[in-house]
């Protein structure tokens, strides 16, 4: 397994140039730069994080190729026909696939660089179970939120419903009512773009994932992967 030496110095400039050209010919002429500055370093990062997450007891792993998202955009049903994204990203999950919930996500892009631990758009059955757990076991939910706060993390509100969903109209406590409106349960850690070039990015991401573990454990308990409290 290779170590992680950081993304290349030309990683962000490459994304900027690709976003400007949005040309398949340009991309193929510069594909070697994409591989060396972005794709291969991201693969190294996935492998190192998989090892480190295993050492720290986090049930998260990935594959250097399969865990990465394609830089090619699917434009079949989109009005935006630009062929390439302006970022690279990857998911580490319990089974190493992109289909699981309770995942670690890393994103390096023109607009921002960040990591996230997330239950992102869980299916209807799991989302309902999470909402029921919030209402029926508020002490466990609040303990999780407090643990995150103690670790300097907070569940985001992106995509939150404007009203409580059907069946939860009677929820009176403001924090619980706000929580059941969530469609995602996610915490993020912004990354300085300059930091992606350093090997110690690994330590930053491992530290963040460990601090986000209360959110993972809460969801895993609801899934039945961990003993219920």
Short mmCIF file of C-alpha atoms in Angstrom, two decimals:
data_model
loop_
_atom_site.label_atom_id
_atom_site.label_comp_id
_atom_site.label_asym_id
_atom_site.label_seq_id
_atom_site.Cartn_x
_atom_site.Cartn_y
_atom_site.Cartn_z
CA UNK A 1 0.00 0.00 0.00
CA UNK A 2 1.32 3.42 -0.94
CA UNK A 3 1.39 6.21 1.59
CA UNK A 4 -0.39 9.51 1.07
CA UNK A 5 1.99 12.31 0.08
CA UNK A 6 -0.73 14.89 -0.57
CA UNK A 7 -2.52 16.01 -3.69
CA UNK A 8 -0.32 17.60 -6.32
CA UNK A 9 0.47 21.29 -6.45
CA UNK A 10 -1.34 21.43 -9.79
CA UNK A 11 -4.50 19.69 -8.51
CA UNK A 12 -6.63 22.82 -8.09
CA UNK A 13 -5.12 24.58 -11.16
CA UNK A 14 -6.01 21.47 -13.19
CA UNK A 15 -9.63 21.60 -11.99
CA UNK A 16 -9.74 25.31 -12.80
CA UNK A 17 -8.43 24.72 -16.32
CA UNK A 18 -10.78 21.77 -16.87
CA UNK A 19 -13.73 23.86 -15.74
CA UNK A 20 -12.70 26.58 -18.19
CA UNK A 21 -12.16 24.30 -21.19
CA UNK A 22 -14.86 21.66 -20.55
CA UNK A 23 -13.46 19.84 -23.55
CA UNK A 24 -12.97 16.11 -23.98
CA UNK A 25 -10.02 16.77 -26.26
CA UNK A 26 -8.39 18.99 -23.64
CA UNK A 27 -9.04 16.44 -20.89
CA UNK A 28 -7.51 13.58 -22.84
CA UNK A 29 -4.48 15.69 -23.73
CA UNK A 30 -4.00 16.41 -20.01
CA UNK A 31 -5.21 13.13 -18.54
CA UNK A 32 -1.76 12.21 -17.23
CA UNK A 33 -1.84 15.38 -15.11
CA UNK A 34 -5.27 14.45 -13.77
CA UNK A 35 -4.00 11.00 -12.83
CA UNK A 36 -0.84 12.21 -11.10
CA UNK A 37 -2.25 15.28 -9.34
CA UNK A 38 -5.73 14.09 -8.36
CA UNK A 39 -6.82 10.52 -9.10
CA UNK A 40 -3.77 8.65 -7.81
CA UNK A 41 -3.38 10.78 -4.65
CA UNK A 42 -7.08 10.30 -3.92
CA UNK A 43 -6.60 6.56 -4.32
CA UNK A 44 -3.66 6.68 -1.89
CA UNK A 45 -5.78 8.66 0.56
CA UNK A 46 -8.59 6.10 0.38
CA UNK A 47 -6.18 3.25 1.12
CA UNK A 48 -4.48 5.02 4.02
CA UNK A 49 -7.80 6.09 5.55
CA UNK A 50 -9.14 2.54 5.24
CA UNK A 51 -6.17 1.29 7.27
CA UNK A 52 -6.38 4.08 9.83
CA UNK A 53 -10.14 3.82 10.23
CA UNK A 54 -9.70 0.10 10.88
CA UNK A 55 -7.12 0.84 13.57
CA UNK A 56 -9.44 3.30 15.30
CA UNK A 57 -12.48 1.01 15.24
CA UNK A 58 -14.41 2.90 12.59
CA UNK A 59 -16.41 0.61 10.31
CA UNK A 60 -15.42 2.46 7.16
CA UNK A 61 -13.39 1.26 4.20
CA UNK A 62 -12.88 1.90 0.53
CA UNK A 63 -11.22 0.82 -2.69
CA UNK A 64 -8.77 3.15 -4.43
CA UNK A 65 -10.71 2.91 -7.71
CA UNK A 66 -14.29 1.88 -6.91
CA UNK A 67 -14.72 4.40 -4.08
CA UNK A 68 -13.98 7.37 -6.31
CA UNK A 69 -16.71 9.18 -8.19
CA UNK A 70 -16.19 9.72 -11.90
CA UNK A 71 -15.07 13.15 -13.01
CA UNK A 72 -17.27 12.69 -16.09
CA UNK A 73 -20.76 14.09 -15.63
CA UNK A 74 -23.88 12.16 -16.59
CA UNK A 75 -25.52 14.65 -18.92
CA UNK A 76 -28.24 12.39 -20.36
CA UNK A 77 -31.08 14.01 -18.43
CA UNK A 78 -29.49 17.37 -17.64
CA UNK A 79 -29.78 20.72 -19.37
CA UNK A 80 -26.19 21.36 -18.28
CA UNK A 81 -24.16 19.51 -20.92
CA UNK A 82 -20.70 20.26 -19.53
CA UNK A 83 -18.91 16.90 -19.68
CA UNK A 84 -16.81 17.23 -16.49
CA UNK A 85 -17.26 18.12 -12.84
CA UNK A 86 -15.09 20.71 -11.09
CA UNK A 87 -14.14 18.36 -8.26
CA UNK A 88 -13.06 14.88 -7.26
CA UNK A 89 -14.65 12.95 -4.40
CA UNK A 90 -14.88 9.55 -2.78
CA UNK A 91 -16.90 7.56 -0.25
CA UNK A 92 -15.74 5.12 2.41
CA UNK A 93 -18.51 2.94 3.84
CA UNK A 94 -19.10 -0.17 5.98
CA UNK A 95 -18.91 -2.54 3.00
CA UNK A 96 -16.69 -0.38 0.82
CA UNK A 97 -19.46 0.37 -1.69
CA UNK A 98 -21.20 3.63 -2.53
CA UNK A 99 -24.62 2.16 -1.75
CA UNK A 100 -24.36 2.05 2.06
CA UNK A 101 -25.47 4.64 4.60
CA UNK A 102 -23.39 6.01 7.45
CA UNK A 103 -20.39 6.97 5.32
CA UNK A 104 -17.28 9.11 5.21
CA UNK A 105 -17.13 11.47 2.23
CA UNK A 106 -14.19 13.55 1.02
CA UNK A 107 -14.46 16.28 -1.62
CA UNK A 108 -11.73 18.34 -3.31
CA UNK A 109 -13.10 21.00 -5.60
CA UNK A 110 -12.91 24.52 -6.96
CA UNK A 111 -15.70 25.78 -4.74
CA UNK A 112 -14.53 24.14 -1.51
CA UNK A 113 -12.70 21.21 0.03
CA UNK A 114 -14.36 19.32 2.86
CA UNK A 115 -15.00 16.00 4.54
CA UNK A 116 -18.33 14.74 5.86
CA UNK A 117 -19.75 11.90 7.89
CA UNK A 118 -23.29 11.37 6.74
CA UNK A 119 -26.53 9.53 6.54
CA UNK A 120 -27.38 11.18 3.24
CA UNK A 121 -30.91 10.74 1.86
CA UNK A 122 -31.54 7.48 3.72
CA UNK A 123 -34.30 5.37 2.22
CA UNK A 124 -37.89 5.88 3.41
CA UNK A 125 -37.79 2.99 5.90
CA UNK A 126 -34.53 4.05 7.55
CA UNK A 127 -35.45 7.74 7.55
CA UNK A 128 -38.76 6.94 9.25
CA UNK A 129 -36.94 4.80 11.82
CA UNK A 130 -34.54 7.68 12.51
CA UNK A 131 -37.38 10.13 12.97
CA UNK A 132 -39.19 7.73 15.28
CA UNK A 133 -36.01 7.22 17.29
CA UNK A 134 -35.66 10.98 17.73
CA UNK A 135 -39.17 11.24 19.16
CA UNK A 136 -39.38 7.95 21.07
CA UNK A 137 -35.84 7.99 22.47
CA UNK A 138 -35.05 11.69 22.76
CA UNK A 139 -32.46 11.12 25.48
CA UNK A 140 -30.31 9.04 23.11
CA UNK A 141 -30.66 11.60 20.32
CA UNK A 142 -29.82 14.51 22.61
CA UNK A 143 -26.85 12.63 24.04
CA UNK A 144 -25.55 12.13 20.51
CA UNK A 145 -26.02 15.82 19.67
CA UNK A 146 -24.28 16.81 22.92
CA UNK A 147 -21.38 14.46 22.17
CA UNK A 148 -20.99 16.03 18.74
CA UNK A 149 -21.12 19.51 20.24
CA UNK A 150 -18.42 18.49 22.70
CA UNK A 151 -16.37 17.47 19.69
CA UNK A 152 -17.02 20.83 17.99
CA UNK A 153 -19.44 19.37 15.45
CA UNK A 154 -23.06 20.09 14.60
CA UNK A 155 -25.61 18.32 12.42
CA UNK A 156 -26.31 20.41 9.32
CA UNK A 157 -29.72 21.54 8.12
CA UNK A 158 -29.20 21.29 4.36
CA UNK A 159 -32.37 20.10 2.65
CA UNK A 160 -34.40 20.38 5.84
CA UNK A 161 -38.19 20.31 5.37
CA UNK A 162 -40.07 23.53 6.09
CA UNK A 163 -42.71 21.64 8.08
CA UNK A 164 -42.61 18.51 10.19
CA UNK A 165 -43.49 15.44 8.13
CA UNK A 166 -46.85 13.72 8.33
CA UNK A 167 -47.25 11.74 11.52
CA UNK A 168 -44.97 14.00 13.57
CA UNK A 169 -47.24 17.05 13.90
CA UNK A 170 -47.57 16.53 17.65
CA UNK A 171 -43.84 16.89 18.35
CA UNK A 172 -43.65 19.98 20.56
CA UNK A 173 -40.02 20.24 21.68
CA UNK A 174 -38.27 22.65 19.28
CA UNK A 175 -35.04 20.65 19.00
CA UNK A 176 -36.88 17.40 18.24
CA UNK A 177 -39.29 19.08 15.83
CA UNK A 178 -36.33 20.56 13.96
CA UNK A 179 -34.54 17.20 13.91
CA UNK A 180 -37.45 15.24 12.40
CA UNK A 181 -37.55 17.77 9.57
CA UNK A 182 -34.09 16.64 8.47
CA UNK A 183 -33.79 14.62 5.27
CA UNK A 184 -30.09 14.06 5.93
CA UNK A 185 -28.01 13.68 9.08
CA UNK A 186 -24.56 15.01 8.29
CA UNK A 187 -21.60 16.73 9.94
CA UNK A 188 -18.89 18.46 7.92
CA UNK A 189 -15.30 19.56 8.32
CA UNK A 190 -14.08 22.27 5.96
CA UNK A 191 -10.53 21.83 4.67
CA UNK A 192 -8.13 24.62 3.71
CA UNK A 193 -7.34 24.03 0.01
CA UNK A 194 -3.65 24.50 0.79
CA UNK A 195 -3.83 21.60 3.27
CA UNK A 196 -4.71 19.03 0.61
CA UNK A 197 -1.09 19.05 -0.55
CA UNK A 198 0.23 17.89 2.84
CA UNK A 199 0.54 14.31 4.10
CA UNK A 200 -0.91 15.35 7.47
CA UNK A 201 -4.29 15.73 5.78
CA UNK A 202 -4.71 12.10 6.83
CA UNK A 203 -4.48 13.04 10.53
CA UNK A 204 -6.97 15.86 10.04
CA UNK A 205 -9.49 13.49 8.43
CA UNK A 206 -9.01 10.69 10.96
CA UNK A 207 -9.46 13.15 13.82
CA UNK A 208 -12.65 14.46 12.24
CA UNK A 209 -14.06 10.96 11.65
CA UNK A 210 -13.37 9.94 15.24
CA UNK A 211 -15.09 13.08 16.52
CA UNK A 212 -18.08 12.30 14.26
CA UNK A 213 -18.40 8.73 15.54
CA UNK A 214 -21.39 9.52 17.82
CA UNK A 215 -23.46 10.21 14.69
CA UNK A 216 -22.35 6.95 13.10
CA UNK A 217 -23.10 4.97 16.26
CA UNK A 218 -26.55 6.54 16.63
CA UNK A 219 -27.50 5.55 13.10
CA UNK A 220 -25.95 2.08 13.38
CA UNK A 221 -28.00 1.45 16.50
CA UNK A 222 -31.18 2.33 14.63
CA UNK A 223 -30.11 0.08 11.76
CA UNK A 224 -29.61 -2.75 14.25
CA UNK A 225 -25.87 -3.03 13.70
CA UNK A 226 -25.10 -1.96 17.27
CA UNK A 227 -26.90 -2.96 20.52
CA UNK A 228 -29.79 -0.68 21.39
CA UNK A 229 -29.33 1.49 24.44
#
